[in-house]
Amino acid sequence: MSEHNIHTTEEHGHEEHAALDKKKIWQVFGILLVITVIEFIIALVIIPGHYMSQHVGNFVYIALTLLKAFYIVAYFMHLKYEKLGLQLSLTVTFIFILYFITLMLIEGGYLHLHMSAAA
């Protein structure tokens, strides 16, 4: 009977998850909150006030959103605590997806530019 009550660390998953305590959760929450506030300021004050062009604002906004996505995936989805192989496979896949989206946007703009000139 006592054999059923023996617990190992393998049964409970990763030991490293204990490092994600309340202090770290609130720290990540604070970082995400600050990034979100900066995004709102850019979208509601800086761009409409013409302190920054729309294109530059879009690039800054996208960069901040990707930074927020990193924090969410790394800490709340526990990717930071996974093995290096899984981290690299997901990171490389994400980079290729961004690359292909960029290529499609560039190609789409190219076709739009040349198709409207021909008409």
PDB file of C-alpha atoms in Angstrom, residues 43-97:
ATOM      1  CA  ALA A  43      -1.531  54.600 -31.082  1.00  0.00           C
ATOM      2  CA  LEU A  44      -3.631  57.291 -29.377  1.00  0.00           C
ATOM      3  CA  VAL A  45      -1.256  60.223 -28.833  1.00  0.00           C
ATOM      4  CA  ILE A  46       2.009  60.079 -30.764  1.00  0.00           C
ATOM      5  CA  ILE A  47       0.770  59.024 -34.215  1.00  0.00           C
ATOM      6  CA  PRO A  48      -2.387  61.191 -34.247  1.00  0.00           C
ATOM      7  CA  GLY A  49      -0.339  64.149 -32.951  1.00  0.00           C
ATOM      8  CA  HIS A  50       2.071  63.685 -35.891  1.00  0.00           C
ATOM      9  CA  TYR A  51       5.072  63.265 -33.570  1.00  0.00           C
ATOM     10  CA  MET A  52       5.877  60.063 -35.464  1.00  0.00           C
ATOM     11  CA  SER A  53       4.950  58.921 -38.963  1.00  0.00           C
ATOM     12  CA  GLN A  54       2.428  56.145 -39.399  1.00  0.00           C
ATOM     13  CA  HIS A  55       5.020  53.793 -40.918  1.00  0.00           C
ATOM     14  CA  VAL A  56       7.556  54.237 -38.122  1.00  0.00           C
ATOM     15  CA  GLY A  57       4.757  53.913 -35.569  1.00  0.00           C
ATOM     16  CA  ASN A  58       3.639  50.657 -37.167  1.00  0.00           C
ATOM     17  CA  PHE A  59       7.145  49.202 -36.992  1.00  0.00           C
ATOM     18  CA  VAL A  60       7.544  50.238 -33.346  1.00  0.00           C
ATOM     19  CA  TYR A  61       4.089  48.880 -32.543  1.00  0.00           C
ATOM     20  CA  ILE A  62       4.874  45.539 -34.222  1.00  0.00           C
ATOM     21  CA  ALA A  63       8.218  45.277 -32.399  1.00  0.00           C
ATOM     22  CA  LEU A  64       6.554  45.944 -29.036  1.00  0.00           C
ATOM     23  CA  THR A  65       3.834  43.411 -29.797  1.00  0.00           C
ATOM     24  CA  LEU A  66       6.455  40.785 -30.650  1.00  0.00           C
ATOM     25  CA  LEU A  67       8.236  41.575 -27.388  1.00  0.00           C
ATOM     26  CA  LYS A  68       4.975  41.023 -25.511  1.00  0.00           C
ATOM     27  CA  ALA A  69       4.457  37.754 -27.376  1.00  0.00           C
ATOM     28  CA  PHE A  70       7.944  36.641 -26.306  1.00  0.00           C
ATOM     29  CA  TYR A  71       7.205  37.298 -22.630  1.00  0.00           C
ATOM     30  CA  ILE A  72       3.857  35.508 -22.822  1.00  0.00           C
ATOM     31  CA  VAL A  73       5.305  32.455 -24.547  1.00  0.00           C
ATOM     32  CA  ALA A  74       8.464  32.337 -22.442  1.00  0.00           C
ATOM     33  CA  TYR A  75       6.924  32.708 -19.011  1.00  0.00           C
ATOM     34  CA  PHE A  76       3.216  31.924 -19.096  1.00  0.00           C
ATOM     35  CA  MET A  77       3.481  29.109 -21.631  1.00  0.00           C
ATOM     36  CA  HIS A  78       6.669  27.886 -19.882  1.00  0.00           C
ATOM     37  CA  LEU A  79       8.821  27.792 -23.030  1.00  0.00           C
ATOM     38  CA  LYS A  80      11.696  29.302 -21.065  1.00  0.00           C
ATOM     39  CA  TYR A  81      11.837  26.148 -18.972  1.00  0.00           C
ATOM     40  CA  GLU A  82      11.806  23.707 -21.898  1.00  0.00           C
ATOM     41  CA  LYS A  83      14.806  22.009 -23.463  1.00  0.00           C
ATOM     42  CA  LEU A  84      16.937  23.892 -25.971  1.00  0.00           C
ATOM     43  CA  GLY A  85      15.854  21.681 -28.892  1.00  0.00           C
ATOM     44  CA  LEU A  86      12.188  22.575 -28.477  1.00  0.00           C
ATOM     45  CA  GLN A  87      13.030  26.251 -28.045  1.00  0.00           C
ATOM     46  CA  LEU A  88      15.117  26.275 -31.217  1.00  0.00           C
ATOM     47  CA  SER A  89      12.545  24.392 -33.283  1.00  0.00           C
ATOM     48  CA  LEU A  90       9.781  26.785 -32.277  1.00  0.00           C
ATOM     49  CA  THR A  91      11.972  29.853 -32.750  1.00  0.00           C
ATOM     50  CA  VAL A  92      13.165  28.799 -36.205  1.00  0.00           C
ATOM     51  CA  THR A  93       9.588  28.008 -37.235  1.00  0.00           C
ATOM     52  CA  PHE A  94       8.419  31.411 -35.995  1.00  0.00           C
ATOM     53  CA  ILE A  95      11.214  33.163 -37.904  1.00  0.00           C
ATOM     54  CA  PHE A  96      10.296  31.338 -41.126  1.00  0.00           C
ATOM     55  CA  ILE A  97       6.634  32.236 -40.694  1.00  0.00           C
TER      56      ILE A  97
END
